[in-house]
Amino acid sequence: MATKYLPSHSSTHKESNAVETQNREKGMGKKAKTSRKGKKAWRANISTEDIHDFFEQSTKDALSGGSLSSAPAESLFFVDKSKDLSVKRKIEKHRQKVLHVESMLQKNPFVQAVPSSTLKKSKKTLKEVPKPKDATECSPQGSVSTSGMVDLWGDKGGENSKTKKTAKPSLIPAVEVEPPGSSFNPTFESHQETLAHAVAQEMHKVYKKELGPQPVPLTVPGEAVDEEEMYFLDADEGTDDDMNPENLDENEDAASEKRPLKTKRVTTVMLNKRARRKEQLKKEAEAKKAQKLSKEIDGLPDILQEIAKEDDEKHKRHIRRVVAKKEKLKSCPPRLGKHKFEPAPVQVLLTEEITGSLRKLKGCCTLVKDRFKSLEKRGLIPPKLNKSSKFTPVPVEINF
């Protein structure tokens, strides 16, 4: 016969005491004592917490894919066979990362820009840069293209640079060749021609000074007048004023103001006559206006011909002005300062000064003046007046 092990009364008493102490530790207070008589009462008081914990753990493992203790080692661990990246590749990879500042500057395609009130003003002052056909042509990085920044050290940085203004070349050469008559040993014909040109320039200055308007004199010569003569002059002036027609008109007006004014009564006949006269004048003015308009319409072809002639004359006058301006620029510079450019006199030797040899030629310091006049003539510097230096004697005391 199979023997069954039954717990004794002492063992059951110990277990009940242990359960009570455990409940006290948990803070649940004292537990009501249960009956320990019989096998059924003893089984009812057995704790099933371990069984519940086991079932909860098994369900968690089943949901997560199995317990780690039962899983093979190959699924838990693996051997890393990848190679380490080079330092250069790491630096490039680090540079490719978009910074937080650049990400904040990126445009959001789903957010519309706020319309600005200064858009019209900016169109007047600023010029829009032409956009490239492809977004990749402007910059390879997406962050730079979306943020609108420009790479200063890029290949296409010269497109945004300002173009330098180029000055127009002067029509006057830097070094002008003097006429052959200005040589130290010229021919007779060329020397006489250049000499005549120099004389004509000097005579033109003389005639301009003589025939020009005379300046206002500072003082006017006169004689002193006696007191008796002053009395007669005042009397003559008074008689002239009285006989003046303007004064006579004023006297008549004053006399008419003193007379009593007589008012006439206006009748209906006079009013009707005035109205008829007014209508007649109005009709005559309208008839004259219509007649004038019909004459203008009849003479319309003549008016068109006159307008065409005036346009042709204006066009020819404009062409003459342009040609004259170009010819003037070849000899004179544009107006720079408040003074006009005065060309230097022709440097020519007199007939008795021609020696035919460089050794006997007199030296002169005209090279600096020639270069200075050339700069003024080409419009590089504003012209100045030639100030003649006056000799001011300094008094010196000599004590013997």
mmCIF file of C-alpha atoms in Angstrom:
data_model
loop_
_atom_site.group_PDB
_atom_site.id
_atom_site.type_symbol
_atom_site.label_atom_id
_atom_site.label_comp_id
_atom_site.label_asym_id
_atom_site.label_seq_id
_atom_site.Cartn_x
_atom_site.Cartn_y
_atom_site.Cartn_z
ATOM 1 C CA MET A 1 0.000 0.000 0.000
ATOM 2 C CA ALA A 2 1.164 3.498 -0.824
ATOM 3 C CA THR A 3 1.765 5.544 2.158
ATOM 4 C CA LYS A 4 0.770 9.197 2.248
ATOM 5 C CA TYR A 5 2.639 11.823 4.144
ATOM 6 C CA LEU A 6 0.424 13.947 6.323
ATOM 7 C CA PRO A 7 1.739 16.986 8.124
ATOM 8 C CA SER A 8 1.599 17.011 11.854
ATOM 9 C CA HIS A 9 -0.212 19.519 13.998
ATOM 10 C CA SER A 10 3.022 21.148 15.050
ATOM 11 C CA SER A 11 4.155 21.701 11.473
ATOM 12 C CA THR A 12 0.876 23.284 10.464
ATOM 13 C CA HIS A 13 1.081 25.552 13.463
ATOM 14 C CA LYS A 14 4.549 26.739 12.423
ATOM 15 C CA GLU A 15 3.408 27.514 8.892
ATOM 16 C CA SER A 16 0.464 29.534 10.112
ATOM 17 C CA ASN A 17 2.766 31.542 12.367
ATOM 18 C CA ALA A 18 5.122 32.272 9.448
ATOM 19 C CA VAL A 19 2.254 33.481 7.288
ATOM 20 C CA GLU A 20 1.038 35.776 10.044
ATOM 21 C CA THR A 21 4.491 37.304 10.549
ATOM 22 C CA GLN A 22 4.813 37.868 6.786
ATOM 23 C CA ASN A 23 1.487 39.659 6.679
ATOM 24 C CA ARG A 24 2.534 41.853 9.575
ATOM 25 C CA GLU A 25 5.716 42.851 7.736
ATOM 26 C CA LYS A 26 3.660 43.917 4.745
ATOM 27 C CA GLY A 27 1.620 46.207 6.952
ATOM 28 C CA MET A 28 -1.636 44.425 6.466
ATOM 29 C CA GLY A 29 -2.280 44.034 10.179
ATOM 30 C CA LYS A 30 -3.393 40.883 11.931
ATOM 31 C CA LYS A 31 -5.178 38.261 9.874
ATOM 32 C CA ALA A 32 -8.133 36.355 11.095
ATOM 33 C CA LYS A 33 -7.227 32.835 12.116
ATOM 34 C CA THR A 34 -8.588 30.088 9.929
ATOM 35 C CA SER A 35 -9.457 26.580 10.772
ATOM 36 C CA ARG A 36 -6.626 24.046 10.447
ATOM 37 C CA LYS A 37 -8.724 21.017 11.039
ATOM 38 C CA GLY A 38 -8.802 18.635 8.158
ATOM 39 C CA LYS A 39 -6.954 18.298 4.844
ATOM 40 C CA LYS A 40 -9.257 20.660 2.883
ATOM 41 C CA ALA A 41 -8.750 23.577 5.273
ATOM 42 C CA TRP A 42 -4.973 23.131 5.085
ATOM 43 C CA ARG A 43 -4.967 23.187 1.225
ATOM 44 C CA ALA A 44 -7.180 26.293 1.056
ATOM 45 C CA ASN A 45 -4.594 28.366 2.927
ATOM 46 C CA ILE A 46 -1.647 27.515 0.603
ATOM 47 C CA SER A 47 -0.298 30.723 -1.306
ATOM 48 C CA THR A 48 -0.300 30.669 -5.158
ATOM 49 C CA GLU A 49 1.837 33.816 -5.825
ATOM 50 C CA ASP A 50 4.721 31.844 -7.321
ATOM 51 C CA ILE A 51 2.400 30.204 -9.811
ATOM 52 C CA HIS A 52 0.917 33.552 -10.873
ATOM 53 C CA ASP A 53 4.392 35.081 -11.284
ATOM 54 C CA PHE A 54 5.462 32.163 -13.462
ATOM 55 C CA PHE A 55 2.450 32.531 -15.741
ATOM 56 C CA GLU A 56 2.986 36.309 -16.089
ATOM 57 C CA GLN A 57 6.648 35.838 -16.973
ATOM 58 C CA SER A 58 5.828 33.141 -19.525
ATOM 59 C CA THR A 59 3.237 35.352 -21.250
ATOM 60 C CA LYS A 60 5.723 38.273 -21.390
ATOM 61 C CA ASP A 61 8.368 36.026 -22.919
ATOM 62 C CA ALA A 62 5.888 34.718 -25.472
ATOM 63 C CA LEU A 63 4.932 38.283 -26.495
ATOM 64 C CA SER A 64 8.562 39.472 -26.707
ATOM 65 C CA GLY A 65 9.699 36.517 -28.792
ATOM 66 C CA GLY A 66 10.937 34.063 -26.188
ATOM 67 C CA SER A 67 12.971 34.077 -23.031
ATOM 68 C CA LEU A 68 16.618 35.068 -23.119
ATOM 69 C CA SER A 69 17.708 31.958 -21.214
ATOM 70 C CA SER A 70 16.262 29.627 -23.859
ATOM 71 C CA ALA A 71 17.470 31.724 -26.863
ATOM 72 C CA PRO A 72 20.663 30.521 -28.645
ATOM 73 C CA ALA A 73 23.895 32.468 -28.326
ATOM 74 C CA GLU A 74 24.067 33.202 -32.083
ATOM 75 C CA SER A 75 20.885 35.244 -31.951
ATOM 76 C CA LEU A 76 22.067 37.261 -28.952
ATOM 77 C CA PHE A 77 25.604 38.125 -30.124
ATOM 78 C CA PHE A 78 27.307 38.830 -33.474
ATOM 79 C CA VAL A 79 30.853 39.397 -34.657
ATOM 80 C CA ASP A 80 31.598 42.967 -35.930
ATOM 81 C CA LYS A 81 33.591 42.515 -39.154
ATOM 82 C CA SER A 82 33.193 46.118 -40.535
ATOM 83 C CA LYS A 83 36.312 48.216 -41.144
ATOM 84 C CA ASP A 84 36.987 51.526 -39.389
ATOM 85 C CA LEU A 85 36.375 54.724 -41.446
ATOM 86 C CA SER A 86 39.364 56.827 -42.401
ATOM 87 C CA VAL A 87 39.979 60.200 -40.774
ATOM 88 C CA LYS A 88 39.300 62.050 -44.044
ATOM 89 C CA ARG A 89 35.984 60.292 -44.506
ATOM 90 C CA LYS A 90 34.990 61.123 -40.938
ATOM 91 C CA ILE A 91 35.751 64.822 -41.488
ATOM 92 C CA GLU A 92 33.726 64.902 -44.719
ATOM 93 C CA LYS A 93 30.845 63.110 -43.049
ATOM 94 C CA HIS A 94 30.961 65.599 -40.184
ATOM 95 C CA ARG A 95 30.934 68.550 -42.607
ATOM 96 C CA GLN A 96 27.926 67.176 -44.458
ATOM 97 C CA LYS A 97 25.825 67.468 -41.339
ATOM 98 C CA VAL A 98 23.404 70.386 -41.376
ATOM 99 C CA LEU A 99 23.875 72.716 -38.440
ATOM 100 C CA HIS A 100 20.968 73.804 -36.323
ATOM 101 C CA VAL A 101 21.467 77.428 -37.409
ATOM 102 C CA GLU A 102 21.270 76.475 -41.094
ATOM 103 C CA SER A 103 18.262 74.280 -40.518
ATOM 104 C CA MET A 104 16.472 77.240 -38.911
ATOM 105 C CA LEU A 105 17.237 79.372 -41.986
ATOM 106 C CA GLN A 106 15.828 76.823 -44.418
ATOM 107 C CA LYS A 107 12.607 77.760 -46.147
ATOM 108 C CA ASN A 108 9.499 75.767 -45.453
ATOM 109 C CA PRO A 109 7.661 75.096 -48.755
ATOM 110 C CA PHE A 110 4.337 74.717 -46.921
ATOM 111 C CA VAL A 111 4.498 78.164 -45.258
ATOM 112 C CA GLN A 112 3.745 81.225 -47.374
ATOM 113 C CA ALA A 113 5.890 84.332 -46.973
ATOM 114 C CA VAL A 114 4.395 87.421 -45.350
ATOM 115 C CA PRO A 115 3.848 90.165 -47.992
ATOM 116 C CA SER A 116 6.093 93.159 -47.353
ATOM 117 C CA SER A 117 5.058 96.777 -47.849
ATOM 118 C CA THR A 118 8.602 97.763 -48.931
ATOM 119 C CA LEU A 119 8.586 95.530 -52.013
ATOM 120 C CA LYS A 120 7.811 98.384 -54.410
ATOM 121 C CA LYS A 121 10.632 100.517 -53.041
ATOM 122 C CA SER A 122 13.139 97.691 -53.291
ATOM 123 C CA LYS A 123 12.222 97.139 -56.952
ATOM 124 C CA LYS A 124 13.226 100.701 -57.751
ATOM 125 C CA THR A 125 16.598 100.653 -56.024
ATOM 126 C CA LEU A 126 17.743 97.048 -56.266
ATOM 127 C CA LYS A 127 18.100 94.777 -59.255
ATOM 128 C CA GLU A 128 17.072 91.153 -58.974
ATOM 129 C CA VAL A 129 19.798 88.577 -59.567
ATOM 130 C CA PRO A 130 18.823 86.175 -62.399
ATOM 131 C CA LYS A 131 17.998 82.751 -61.022
ATOM 132 C CA PRO A 132 19.845 79.702 -62.436
ATOM 133 C CA LYS A 133 17.975 77.079 -64.424
ATOM 134 C CA ASP A 134 18.851 74.230 -62.063
ATOM 135 C CA ALA A 135 19.097 74.504 -58.319
ATOM 136 C CA THR A 136 22.178 72.271 -58.336
ATOM 137 C CA GLU A 137 24.133 74.697 -60.518
ATOM 138 C CA CYS A 138 24.143 77.409 -57.893
ATOM 139 C CA SER A 139 25.400 75.319 -54.957
ATOM 140 C CA PRO A 140 25.788 71.583 -54.365
ATOM 141 C CA GLN A 141 24.577 71.680 -50.775
ATOM 142 C CA GLY A 142 20.848 71.807 -50.206
ATOM 143 C CA SER A 143 21.151 73.919 -47.075
ATOM 144 C CA VAL A 144 22.950 76.748 -48.879
ATOM 145 C CA SER A 145 20.507 76.843 -51.796
ATOM 146 C CA THR A 146 17.433 76.935 -49.571
ATOM 147 C CA SER A 147 18.821 79.486 -47.123
ATOM 148 C CA GLY A 148 19.830 81.947 -49.863
ATOM 149 C CA MET A 149 23.456 82.319 -48.748
ATOM 150 C CA VAL A 150 26.318 82.632 -51.240
ATOM 151 C CA ASP A 151 29.686 80.946 -50.998
ATOM 152 C CA LEU A 152 32.306 83.695 -51.078
ATOM 153 C CA TRP A 153 35.056 81.319 -52.164
ATOM 154 C CA GLY A 154 32.964 79.546 -54.803
ATOM 155 C CA ASP A 155 33.754 79.326 -58.504
ATOM 156 C CA LYS A 156 30.953 81.663 -59.548
ATOM 157 C CA GLY A 157 31.658 84.397 -57.014
ATOM 158 C CA GLY A 158 32.691 86.890 -59.703
ATOM 159 C CA GLU A 159 29.170 87.164 -61.083
ATOM 160 C CA ASN A 160 28.025 89.349 -58.173
ATOM 161 C CA SER A 161 30.987 91.752 -58.452
ATOM 162 C CA LYS A 162 30.316 95.295 -59.660
ATOM 163 C CA THR A 163 31.601 96.269 -63.094
ATOM 164 C CA LYS A 164 34.078 99.122 -63.151
ATOM 165 C CA LYS A 165 33.145 102.208 -65.109
ATOM 166 C CA THR A 166 35.439 102.811 -68.056
ATOM 167 C CA ALA A 167 36.216 106.387 -69.026
ATOM 168 C CA LYS A 168 35.663 107.424 -72.623
ATOM 169 C CA PRO A 169 38.901 107.897 -74.551
ATOM 170 C CA SER A 170 39.763 111.500 -75.330
ATOM 171 C CA LEU A 171 39.751 112.582 -78.962
ATOM 172 C CA ILE A 172 42.740 114.832 -78.318
ATOM 173 C CA PRO A 173 46.079 112.975 -78.471
ATOM 174 C CA ALA A 174 48.392 113.050 -75.460
ATOM 175 C CA VAL A 175 51.290 114.419 -77.527
ATOM 176 C CA GLU A 176 50.414 116.756 -80.389
ATOM 177 C CA VAL A 177 52.804 117.302 -83.261
ATOM 178 C CA GLU A 178 53.689 120.941 -83.797
ATOM 179 C CA PRO A 179 53.404 122.432 -87.304
ATOM 180 C CA PRO A 180 56.563 122.251 -89.430
ATOM 181 C CA GLY A 181 56.984 126.026 -89.229
ATOM 182 C CA SER A 182 57.811 125.735 -85.495
ATOM 183 C CA SER A 183 61.046 123.862 -86.205
ATOM 184 C CA PHE A 184 64.468 125.355 -85.483
ATOM 185 C CA ASN A 185 65.329 125.167 -89.221
ATOM 186 C CA PRO A 186 62.024 125.357 -91.158
ATOM 187 C CA THR A 187 61.433 126.087 -94.801
ATOM 188 C CA PHE A 188 60.463 129.607 -95.788
ATOM 189 C CA GLU A 189 56.881 128.763 -96.795
ATOM 190 C CA SER A 190 56.055 126.720 -93.670
ATOM 191 C CA HIS A 191 57.646 129.335 -91.407
ATOM 192 C CA GLN A 192 55.648 132.173 -92.978
ATOM 193 C CA GLU A 193 52.424 130.159 -92.695
ATOM 194 C CA THR A 194 52.943 129.399 -89.002
ATOM 195 C CA LEU A 195 53.991 132.978 -88.314
ATOM 196 C CA ALA A 196 50.830 134.293 -90.002
ATOM 197 C CA HIS A 197 48.724 131.947 -87.875
ATOM 198 C CA ALA A 198 50.367 133.251 -84.679
ATOM 199 C CA VAL A 199 49.847 136.880 -85.764
ATOM 200 C CA ALA A 200 46.175 136.167 -86.534
ATOM 201 C CA GLN A 201 45.671 134.784 -83.019
ATOM 202 C CA GLU A 202 47.197 137.857 -81.408
ATOM 203 C CA MET A 203 45.178 140.262 -83.577
ATOM 204 C CA HIS A 204 41.993 138.362 -82.755
ATOM 205 C CA LYS A 205 42.645 138.967 -79.056
ATOM 206 C CA VAL A 206 43.273 142.683 -79.692
ATOM 207 C CA TYR A 207 40.092 143.142 -81.764
ATOM 208 C CA LYS A 208 38.029 141.244 -79.229
ATOM 209 C CA LYS A 209 39.262 143.511 -76.472
ATOM 210 C CA GLU A 210 38.637 146.699 -78.474
ATOM 211 C CA LEU A 211 35.241 145.789 -79.923
ATOM 212 C CA GLY A 212 33.913 144.155 -76.772
ATOM 213 C CA PRO A 213 31.596 145.910 -74.308
ATOM 214 C CA GLN A 214 33.255 148.604 -72.279
ATOM 215 C CA PRO A 215 33.327 148.066 -68.505
ATOM 216 C CA VAL A 216 31.311 150.347 -66.257
ATOM 217 C CA PRO A 217 33.529 153.191 -64.982
ATOM 218 C CA LEU A 218 34.018 153.444 -61.259
ATOM 219 C CA THR A 219 33.821 157.259 -61.220
ATOM 220 C CA VAL A 220 31.978 159.715 -63.524
ATOM 221 C CA PRO A 221 33.528 163.188 -64.089
ATOM 222 C CA GLY A 222 31.276 166.169 -63.242
ATOM 223 C CA GLU A 223 31.190 169.794 -62.000
ATOM 224 C CA ALA A 224 29.877 171.185 -58.749
ATOM 225 C CA VAL A 225 26.506 173.064 -58.892
ATOM 226 C CA ASP A 226 25.914 176.346 -56.994
ATOM 227 C CA GLU A 227 22.967 176.922 -54.667
ATOM 228 C CA GLU A 228 21.370 179.511 -57.002
ATOM 229 C CA GLU A 229 21.470 177.152 -59.950
ATOM 230 C CA MET A 230 19.963 174.400 -57.769
ATOM 231 C CA TYR A 231 16.976 176.686 -57.053
ATOM 232 C CA PHE A 232 16.319 177.257 -60.772
ATOM 233 C CA LEU A 233 16.682 173.542 -61.502
ATOM 234 C CA ASP A 234 14.071 172.683 -58.866
ATOM 235 C CA ALA A 235 11.688 175.274 -60.345
ATOM 236 C CA ASP A 236 12.117 173.846 -63.854
ATOM 237 C CA GLU A 237 11.433 170.341 -62.591
ATOM 238 C CA GLY A 238 8.187 171.515 -60.940
ATOM 239 C CA THR A 239 6.852 173.122 -64.143
ATOM 240 C CA ASP A 240 7.662 170.029 -66.161
ATOM 241 C CA ASP A 241 5.760 167.864 -63.717
ATOM 242 C CA ASP A 242 2.684 170.049 -63.923
ATOM 243 C CA MET A 243 2.619 169.996 -67.732
ATOM 244 C CA ASN A 244 3.032 166.226 -67.828
ATOM 245 C CA PRO A 245 0.000 164.473 -69.506
ATOM 246 C CA GLU A 246 -0.181 161.967 -66.703
ATOM 247 C CA ASN A 247 -0.656 164.723 -64.155
ATOM 248 C CA LEU A 248 -3.331 166.306 -66.353
ATOM 249 C CA ASP A 249 -5.260 163.057 -66.457
ATOM 250 C CA GLU A 250 -5.059 162.770 -62.703
ATOM 251 C CA ASN A 251 -6.429 166.286 -62.278
ATOM 252 C CA GLU A 252 -9.334 165.541 -64.606
ATOM 253 C CA ASP A 253 -10.147 162.369 -62.683
ATOM 254 C CA ALA A 254 -10.147 164.261 -59.401
ATOM 255 C CA ALA A 255 -12.489 166.914 -60.855
ATOM 256 C CA SER A 256 -14.873 164.303 -62.173
ATOM 257 C CA GLU A 257 -15.018 162.664 -58.751
ATOM 258 C CA LYS A 258 -16.104 165.949 -57.199
ATOM 259 C CA ARG A 259 -19.013 166.364 -59.653
ATOM 260 C CA PRO A 260 -22.385 164.893 -58.620
ATOM 261 C CA LEU A 261 -23.274 161.675 -60.400
ATOM 262 C CA LYS A 262 -26.583 161.535 -62.309
ATOM 263 C CA THR A 263 -28.258 158.124 -62.511
ATOM 264 C CA LYS A 264 -30.620 157.377 -65.394
ATOM 265 C CA ARG A 265 -33.587 155.091 -65.063
ATOM 266 C CA VAL A 266 -33.321 151.900 -67.152
ATOM 267 C CA THR A 267 -36.541 151.036 -68.966
ATOM 268 C CA THR A 268 -37.731 147.673 -70.318
ATOM 269 C CA VAL A 269 -37.108 148.851 -73.865
ATOM 270 C CA MET A 270 -33.445 149.465 -73.053
ATOM 271 C CA LEU A 271 -33.136 146.100 -71.333
ATOM 272 C CA ASN A 272 -34.635 144.305 -74.338
ATOM 273 C CA LYS A 273 -32.329 146.204 -76.657
ATOM 274 C CA ARG A 274 -29.310 145.161 -74.608
ATOM 275 C CA ALA A 275 -30.417 141.512 -74.590
ATOM 276 C CA ARG A 276 -30.907 141.521 -78.382
ATOM 277 C CA ARG A 277 -27.495 143.141 -78.837
ATOM 278 C CA LYS A 278 -25.891 140.517 -76.610
ATOM 279 C CA GLU A 279 -27.488 137.646 -78.561
ATOM 280 C CA GLN A 280 -26.416 139.198 -81.855
ATOM 281 C CA LEU A 281 -22.789 139.503 -80.696
ATOM 282 C CA LYS A 282 -22.862 135.905 -79.488
ATOM 283 C CA LYS A 283 -24.140 134.655 -82.874
ATOM 284 C CA GLU A 284 -21.509 136.676 -84.724
ATOM 285 C CA ALA A 285 -18.742 135.205 -82.525
ATOM 286 C CA GLU A 286 -20.002 131.658 -83.173
ATOM 287 C CA ALA A 287 -20.180 132.317 -86.922
ATOM 288 C CA LYS A 288 -16.607 133.672 -86.923
ATOM 289 C CA LYS A 289 -15.417 130.651 -84.958
ATOM 290 C CA ALA A 290 -17.085 128.213 -87.396
ATOM 291 C CA GLN A 291 -15.646 130.104 -90.371
ATOM 292 C CA LYS A 292 -12.162 130.004 -88.858
ATOM 293 C CA LEU A 293 -12.490 126.275 -88.185
ATOM 294 C CA SER A 294 -13.568 125.584 -91.766
ATOM 295 C CA LYS A 295 -10.578 127.557 -93.068
ATOM 296 C CA GLU A 296 -8.230 125.544 -90.871
ATOM 297 C CA ILE A 297 -9.762 122.285 -92.127
ATOM 298 C CA ASP A 298 -9.355 123.425 -95.727
ATOM 299 C CA GLY A 299 -5.736 124.398 -95.077
ATOM 300 C CA LEU A 300 -4.852 121.129 -93.320
ATOM 301 C CA PRO A 301 -2.485 119.881 -96.100
ATOM 302 C CA ASP A 302 -0.545 123.143 -95.921
ATOM 303 C CA ILE A 303 -0.287 122.804 -92.135
ATOM 304 C CA LEU A 304 1.033 119.247 -92.490
ATOM 305 C CA GLN A 305 3.641 120.417 -94.998
ATOM 306 C CA GLU A 306 4.760 123.185 -92.629
ATOM 307 C CA ILE A 307 5.060 120.693 -89.761
ATOM 308 C CA ALA A 308 7.119 118.344 -91.954
ATOM 309 C CA LYS A 309 9.408 121.227 -92.963
ATOM 310 C CA GLU A 310 9.881 122.237 -89.315
ATOM 311 C CA ASP A 311 10.732 118.639 -88.381
ATOM 312 C CA ASP A 312 13.314 118.452 -91.172
ATOM 313 C CA GLU A 313 14.864 121.733 -90.071
ATOM 314 C CA LYS A 314 15.002 120.543 -86.451
ATOM 315 C CA HIS A 315 16.641 117.276 -87.515
ATOM 316 C CA LYS A 316 19.240 119.092 -89.637
ATOM 317 C CA ARG A 317 19.890 121.545 -86.801
ATOM 318 C CA HIS A 318 20.401 118.649 -84.397
ATOM 319 C CA ILE A 319 22.874 116.985 -86.782
ATOM 320 C CA ARG A 320 24.794 120.254 -87.135
ATOM 321 C CA ARG A 321 24.952 120.620 -83.345
ATOM 322 C CA VAL A 322 26.254 117.073 -82.901
ATOM 323 C CA VAL A 323 28.922 117.558 -85.583
ATOM 324 C CA ALA A 324 29.920 120.941 -84.149
ATOM 325 C CA LYS A 325 30.157 119.437 -80.666
ATOM 326 C CA LYS A 326 32.415 116.640 -81.923
ATOM 327 C CA GLU A 327 34.618 119.126 -83.762
ATOM 328 C CA LYS A 328 34.781 121.295 -80.662
ATOM 329 C CA LEU A 329 35.831 118.337 -78.506
ATOM 330 C CA LYS A 330 38.761 117.734 -80.868
ATOM 331 C CA SER A 331 40.169 121.189 -80.131
ATOM 332 C CA CYS A 332 38.740 122.119 -76.704
ATOM 333 C CA PRO A 333 38.006 119.992 -73.613
ATOM 334 C CA PRO A 334 34.614 119.759 -71.889
ATOM 335 C CA ARG A 335 33.773 122.392 -69.291
ATOM 336 C CA LEU A 336 35.191 121.269 -65.936
ATOM 337 C CA GLY A 337 35.655 124.361 -63.789
ATOM 338 C CA LYS A 338 34.449 127.949 -63.741
ATOM 339 C CA HIS A 339 37.184 129.068 -66.160
ATOM 340 C CA LYS A 340 37.327 128.339 -69.869
ATOM 341 C CA PHE A 341 40.277 126.691 -71.514
ATOM 342 C CA GLU A 342 42.607 129.094 -73.260
ATOM 343 C CA PRO A 343 44.982 127.448 -75.754
ATOM 344 C CA ALA A 344 48.650 128.269 -75.525
ATOM 345 C CA PRO A 345 50.114 130.576 -78.186
ATOM 346 C CA VAL A 346 51.899 129.025 -81.134
ATOM 347 C CA GLN A 347 55.594 128.551 -80.425
ATOM 348 C CA VAL A 348 57.340 129.946 -83.509
ATOM 349 C CA LEU A 349 60.663 131.677 -83.979
ATOM 350 C CA LEU A 350 60.963 135.070 -85.594
ATOM 351 C CA THR A 351 62.815 135.478 -88.864
ATOM 352 C CA GLU A 352 65.908 137.019 -87.216
ATOM 353 C CA GLU A 353 65.959 134.261 -84.541
ATOM 354 C CA ILE A 354 66.303 131.394 -87.039
ATOM 355 C CA THR A 355 69.940 130.245 -87.012
ATOM 356 C CA GLY A 356 69.640 126.781 -88.568
ATOM 357 C CA SER A 357 71.718 125.136 -85.815
ATOM 358 C CA LEU A 358 70.794 123.552 -82.493
ATOM 359 C CA ARG A 359 73.943 124.890 -80.870
ATOM 360 C CA LYS A 360 72.922 128.501 -81.434
ATOM 361 C CA LEU A 361 69.287 127.911 -80.355
ATOM 362 C CA LYS A 362 68.218 129.670 -77.155
ATOM 363 C CA GLY A 363 66.906 127.470 -74.360
ATOM 364 C CA CYS A 364 63.383 127.972 -72.974
ATOM 365 C CA CYS A 365 61.393 126.306 -70.180
ATOM 366 C CA THR A 366 58.205 125.571 -72.136
ATOM 367 C CA LEU A 367 58.192 121.793 -71.656
ATOM 368 C CA VAL A 368 56.384 121.880 -68.282
ATOM 369 C CA LYS A 369 53.871 124.433 -69.588
ATOM 370 C CA ASP A 370 53.279 122.307 -72.673
ATOM 371 C CA ARG A 371 52.527 119.211 -70.554
ATOM 372 C CA PHE A 372 50.276 121.205 -68.222
ATOM 373 C CA LYS A 373 48.301 122.644 -71.144
ATOM 374 C CA SER A 374 48.008 119.149 -72.625
ATOM 375 C CA LEU A 375 46.423 117.879 -69.390
ATOM 376 C CA GLU A 376 43.971 120.802 -69.406
ATOM 377 C CA LYS A 377 43.134 120.280 -73.074
ATOM 378 C CA ARG A 378 42.368 116.567 -72.582
ATOM 379 C CA GLY A 379 40.035 117.369 -69.670
ATOM 380 C CA LEU A 380 42.090 115.630 -66.984
ATOM 381 C CA ILE A 381 42.412 118.723 -64.782
ATOM 382 C CA PRO A 382 40.283 121.904 -64.632
ATOM 383 C CA PRO A 383 41.834 124.933 -66.361
ATOM 384 C CA LYS A 384 43.173 127.827 -64.328
ATOM 385 C CA LEU A 385 43.799 131.491 -65.000
ATOM 386 C CA ASN A 386 47.317 132.646 -65.782
ATOM 387 C CA LYS A 387 48.254 134.843 -62.850
ATOM 388 C CA SER A 388 50.911 137.361 -63.817
ATOM 389 C CA SER A 389 53.416 137.793 -61.016
ATOM 390 C CA LYS A 390 53.808 141.430 -60.046
ATOM 391 C CA PHE A 391 57.052 142.759 -58.638
ATOM 392 C CA THR A 392 56.546 144.362 -55.242
ATOM 393 C CA PRO A 393 59.616 146.285 -54.080
ATOM 394 C CA VAL A 394 60.624 145.640 -50.489
ATOM 395 C CA PRO A 395 61.814 148.742 -48.625
ATOM 396 C CA VAL A 396 65.284 148.311 -47.177
ATOM 397 C CA GLU A 397 66.831 150.715 -44.699
ATOM 398 C CA ILE A 398 70.570 151.273 -44.919
ATOM 399 C CA ASN A 399 72.225 153.082 -42.074
ATOM 400 C CA PHE A 400 75.686 154.488 -42.686
#
